[in-house]
C-alpha positions as CSV (number, residue, x, y, z in Angstrom):
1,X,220.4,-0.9,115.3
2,X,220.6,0.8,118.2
3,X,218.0,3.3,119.1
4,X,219.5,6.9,119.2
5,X,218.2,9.6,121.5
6,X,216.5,12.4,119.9
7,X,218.5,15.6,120.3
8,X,218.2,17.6,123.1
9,X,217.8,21.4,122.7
10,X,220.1,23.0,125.3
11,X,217.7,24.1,128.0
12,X,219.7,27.2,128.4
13,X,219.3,28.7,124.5
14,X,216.2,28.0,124.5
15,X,212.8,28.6,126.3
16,X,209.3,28.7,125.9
17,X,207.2,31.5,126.4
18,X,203.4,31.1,126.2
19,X,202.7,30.2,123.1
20,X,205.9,31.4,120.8
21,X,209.4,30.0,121.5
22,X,212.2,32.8,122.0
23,X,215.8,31.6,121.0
24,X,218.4,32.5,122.6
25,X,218.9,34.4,126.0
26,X,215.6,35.8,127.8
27,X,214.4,38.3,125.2
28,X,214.5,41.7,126.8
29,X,211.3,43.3,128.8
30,X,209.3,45.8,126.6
31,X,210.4,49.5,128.2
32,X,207.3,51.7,129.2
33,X,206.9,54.3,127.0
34,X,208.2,57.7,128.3
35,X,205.8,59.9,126.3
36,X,202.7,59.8,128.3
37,X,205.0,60.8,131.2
38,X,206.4,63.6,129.7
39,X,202.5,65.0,128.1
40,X,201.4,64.5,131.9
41,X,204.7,66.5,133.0
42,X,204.2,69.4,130.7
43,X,200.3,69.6,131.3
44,X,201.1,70.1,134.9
45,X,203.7,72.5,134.2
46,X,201.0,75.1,132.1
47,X,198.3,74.4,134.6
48,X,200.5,75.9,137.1
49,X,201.7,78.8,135.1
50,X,198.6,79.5,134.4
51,X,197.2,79.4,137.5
52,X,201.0,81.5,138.9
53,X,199.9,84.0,136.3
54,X,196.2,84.5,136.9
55,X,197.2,84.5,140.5
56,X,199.8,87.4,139.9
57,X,197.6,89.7,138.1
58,X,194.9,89.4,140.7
59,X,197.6,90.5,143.0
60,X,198.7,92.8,141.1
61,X,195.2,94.5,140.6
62,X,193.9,94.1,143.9
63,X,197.5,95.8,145.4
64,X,196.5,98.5,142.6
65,X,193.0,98.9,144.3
66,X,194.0,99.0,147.9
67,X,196.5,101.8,146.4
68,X,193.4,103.7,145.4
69,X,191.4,102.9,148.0
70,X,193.8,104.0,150.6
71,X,193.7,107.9,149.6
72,X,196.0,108.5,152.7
73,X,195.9,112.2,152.0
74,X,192.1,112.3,152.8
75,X,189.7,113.4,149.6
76,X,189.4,116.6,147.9
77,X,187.3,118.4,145.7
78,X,187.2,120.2,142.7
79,X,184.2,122.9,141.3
80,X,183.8,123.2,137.7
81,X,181.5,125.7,136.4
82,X,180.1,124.6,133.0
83,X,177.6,126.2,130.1
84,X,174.3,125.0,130.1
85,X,174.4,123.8,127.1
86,X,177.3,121.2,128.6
87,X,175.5,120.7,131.8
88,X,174.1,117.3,131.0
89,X,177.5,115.2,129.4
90,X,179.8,117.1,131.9
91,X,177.9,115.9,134.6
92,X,177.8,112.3,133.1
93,X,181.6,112.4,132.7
94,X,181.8,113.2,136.5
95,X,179.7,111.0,137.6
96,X,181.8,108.5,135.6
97,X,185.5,110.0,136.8
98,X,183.6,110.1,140.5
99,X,183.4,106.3,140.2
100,X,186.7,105.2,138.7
101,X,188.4,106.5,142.2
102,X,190.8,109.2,140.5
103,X,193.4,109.6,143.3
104,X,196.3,112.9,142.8
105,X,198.8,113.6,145.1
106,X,197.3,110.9,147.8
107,X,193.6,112.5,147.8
108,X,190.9,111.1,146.2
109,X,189.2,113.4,144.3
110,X,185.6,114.0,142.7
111,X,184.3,116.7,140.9
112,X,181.3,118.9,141.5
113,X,179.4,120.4,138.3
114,X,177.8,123.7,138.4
115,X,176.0,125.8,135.2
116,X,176.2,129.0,135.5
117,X,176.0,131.6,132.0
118,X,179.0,132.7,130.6
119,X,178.3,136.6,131.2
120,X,177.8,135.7,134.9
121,X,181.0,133.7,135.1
122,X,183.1,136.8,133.7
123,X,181.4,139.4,135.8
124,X,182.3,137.1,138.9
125,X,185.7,136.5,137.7
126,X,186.5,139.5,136.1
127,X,185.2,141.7,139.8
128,X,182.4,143.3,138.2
129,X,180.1,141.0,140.8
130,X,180.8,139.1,143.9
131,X,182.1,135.4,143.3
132,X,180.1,134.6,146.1
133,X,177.3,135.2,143.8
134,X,178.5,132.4,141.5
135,X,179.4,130.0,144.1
136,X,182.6,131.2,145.0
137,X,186.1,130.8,143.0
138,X,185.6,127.1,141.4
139,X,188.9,125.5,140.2
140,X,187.6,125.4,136.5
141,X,185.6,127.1,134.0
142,X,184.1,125.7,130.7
143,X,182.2,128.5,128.6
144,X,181.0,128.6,125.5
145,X,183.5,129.3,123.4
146,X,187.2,130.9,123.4
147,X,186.0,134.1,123.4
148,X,185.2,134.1,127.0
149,X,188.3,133.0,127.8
150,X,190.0,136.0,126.2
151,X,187.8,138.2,128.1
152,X,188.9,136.9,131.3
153,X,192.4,137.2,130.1
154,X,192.2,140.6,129.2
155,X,190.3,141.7,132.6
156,X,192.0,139.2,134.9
157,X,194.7,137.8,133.4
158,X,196.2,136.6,137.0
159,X,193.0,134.1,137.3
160,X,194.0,132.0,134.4
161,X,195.8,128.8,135.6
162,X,196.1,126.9,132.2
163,X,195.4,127.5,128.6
164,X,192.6,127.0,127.3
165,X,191.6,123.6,125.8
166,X,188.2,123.3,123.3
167,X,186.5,120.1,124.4
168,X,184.3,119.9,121.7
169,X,182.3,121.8,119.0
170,X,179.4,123.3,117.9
171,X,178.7,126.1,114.8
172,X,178.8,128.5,117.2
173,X,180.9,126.8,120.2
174,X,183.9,125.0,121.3
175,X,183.4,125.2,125.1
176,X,187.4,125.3,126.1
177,X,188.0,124.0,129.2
178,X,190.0,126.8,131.6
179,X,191.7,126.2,134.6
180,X,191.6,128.9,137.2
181,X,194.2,130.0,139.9
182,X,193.8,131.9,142.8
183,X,194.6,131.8,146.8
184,X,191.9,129.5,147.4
185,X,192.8,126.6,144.6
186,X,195.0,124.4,146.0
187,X,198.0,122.2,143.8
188,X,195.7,119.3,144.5
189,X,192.9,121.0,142.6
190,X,194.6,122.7,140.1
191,X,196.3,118.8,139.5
192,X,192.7,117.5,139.7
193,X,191.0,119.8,137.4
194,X,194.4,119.1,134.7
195,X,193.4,115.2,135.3
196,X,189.6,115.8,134.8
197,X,190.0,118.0,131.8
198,X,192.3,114.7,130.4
199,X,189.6,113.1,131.2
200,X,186.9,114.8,128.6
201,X,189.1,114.3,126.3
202,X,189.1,111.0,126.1
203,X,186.9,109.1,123.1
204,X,184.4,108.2,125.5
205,X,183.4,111.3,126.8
206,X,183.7,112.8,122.7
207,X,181.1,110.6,122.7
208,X,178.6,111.6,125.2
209,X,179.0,114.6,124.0
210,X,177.8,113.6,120.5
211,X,174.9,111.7,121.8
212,X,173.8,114.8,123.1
213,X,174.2,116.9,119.7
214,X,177.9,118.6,120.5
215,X,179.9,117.3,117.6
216,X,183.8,116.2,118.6
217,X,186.3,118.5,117.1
């Protein structure tokens, strides 16, 4: 009998690939995987908005600053005559508003604390004494307590510049904060003294003056 060939696999279905035979036509390359791209794309994407955003509020605050800074009106100063019982935490609030660079109307402004007793303060004011004698006009005036005030209103009602506003609290005291008018108090101080009076108001100052034994009202 005749010897028959062995059958021949058709070298064009059929190839060899390392180890493992594939059948047909060339099996397909494996595709890279896009996910590691696209982690890597959106990495990149919040390391730059984070760094466009850190970037914008330093901007922001150092265009703020320069703002501050700049006081292209000059400076200016305001004179607030205080209690003595109120010297220490006004002082400390000044000291603190001195430093955070208030600015009004284009002048930067700090304040300069003076005690003086209420009596003196309404003799001054009210022309019974020089106000030389107490320093000259100042652009604000925190007695004791209301009472004062309405004393000054009743003698020289044409020096009050604002109503007055109790800071704080004692049994006997509310030392109200007055702001005073006159030929020598500029806007810019009568602003400045409005801003600084805002400014003892806030919980920070409440609480230098409670360190110091004057309760908050």
């Amino acid at each position: 009998m005749p010897h028959q060939p062995e059958p021949r696999e058709d070298v064009e279905s059929t190839y060899t690939t390392g180890t493992h035979r594939a059948i047909g036509k060339a099996a397909p390359r494996r595709g890279v995987a896009k996910w590691p791209i696209a982690c890597l794309v959106l990495v990149g994407l919040i390391v730059v908005g984070v760094f466009g955003w850190n970037w914008a509020s330093g901007e922001l605050n150092n265009r703020a600053e320069a703002a501050a800074a700049s006081c292209t009106a000059g400076s200016a100063s305001i004179t607030v005559v205080v209690a003595p019982a109120v010297l220490k935490p006004i002082q400390e609030a000044a000291d603190s508003w001195d430093q955070s660079n208030t600015v009004v109307d284009d002048h930067c402004v700090h304040a300069d604390i003076l005690a003086k007793t209420s009596q003196q303060m309404l003799d001054a004011l009210s022309g019974q004494t020089s106000v030389d004698s107490v320093g000259g006009l100042p652009d604000a005036w925190i007695p004791e307590s209301t009472y004062w005030g309405s004393q000054l209103q009743a003698r020289n009602p044409a020096l009050i510049g604002s109503l007055p506003q109790s800071l704080t609290s004692t049994i006997s005291a509310d030392y109200p904060f007055l702001g005073l008018s006159g030929t020598s108090i500029s806007e810019t101080q009568m602003r400045a003294a409005q801003s600084f009076r805002a400014f003892l108001q806030q919980p920070a100052q409440k609480a230098t003056f409670a360190k110091d034994g004057i309760t908050g009202t």
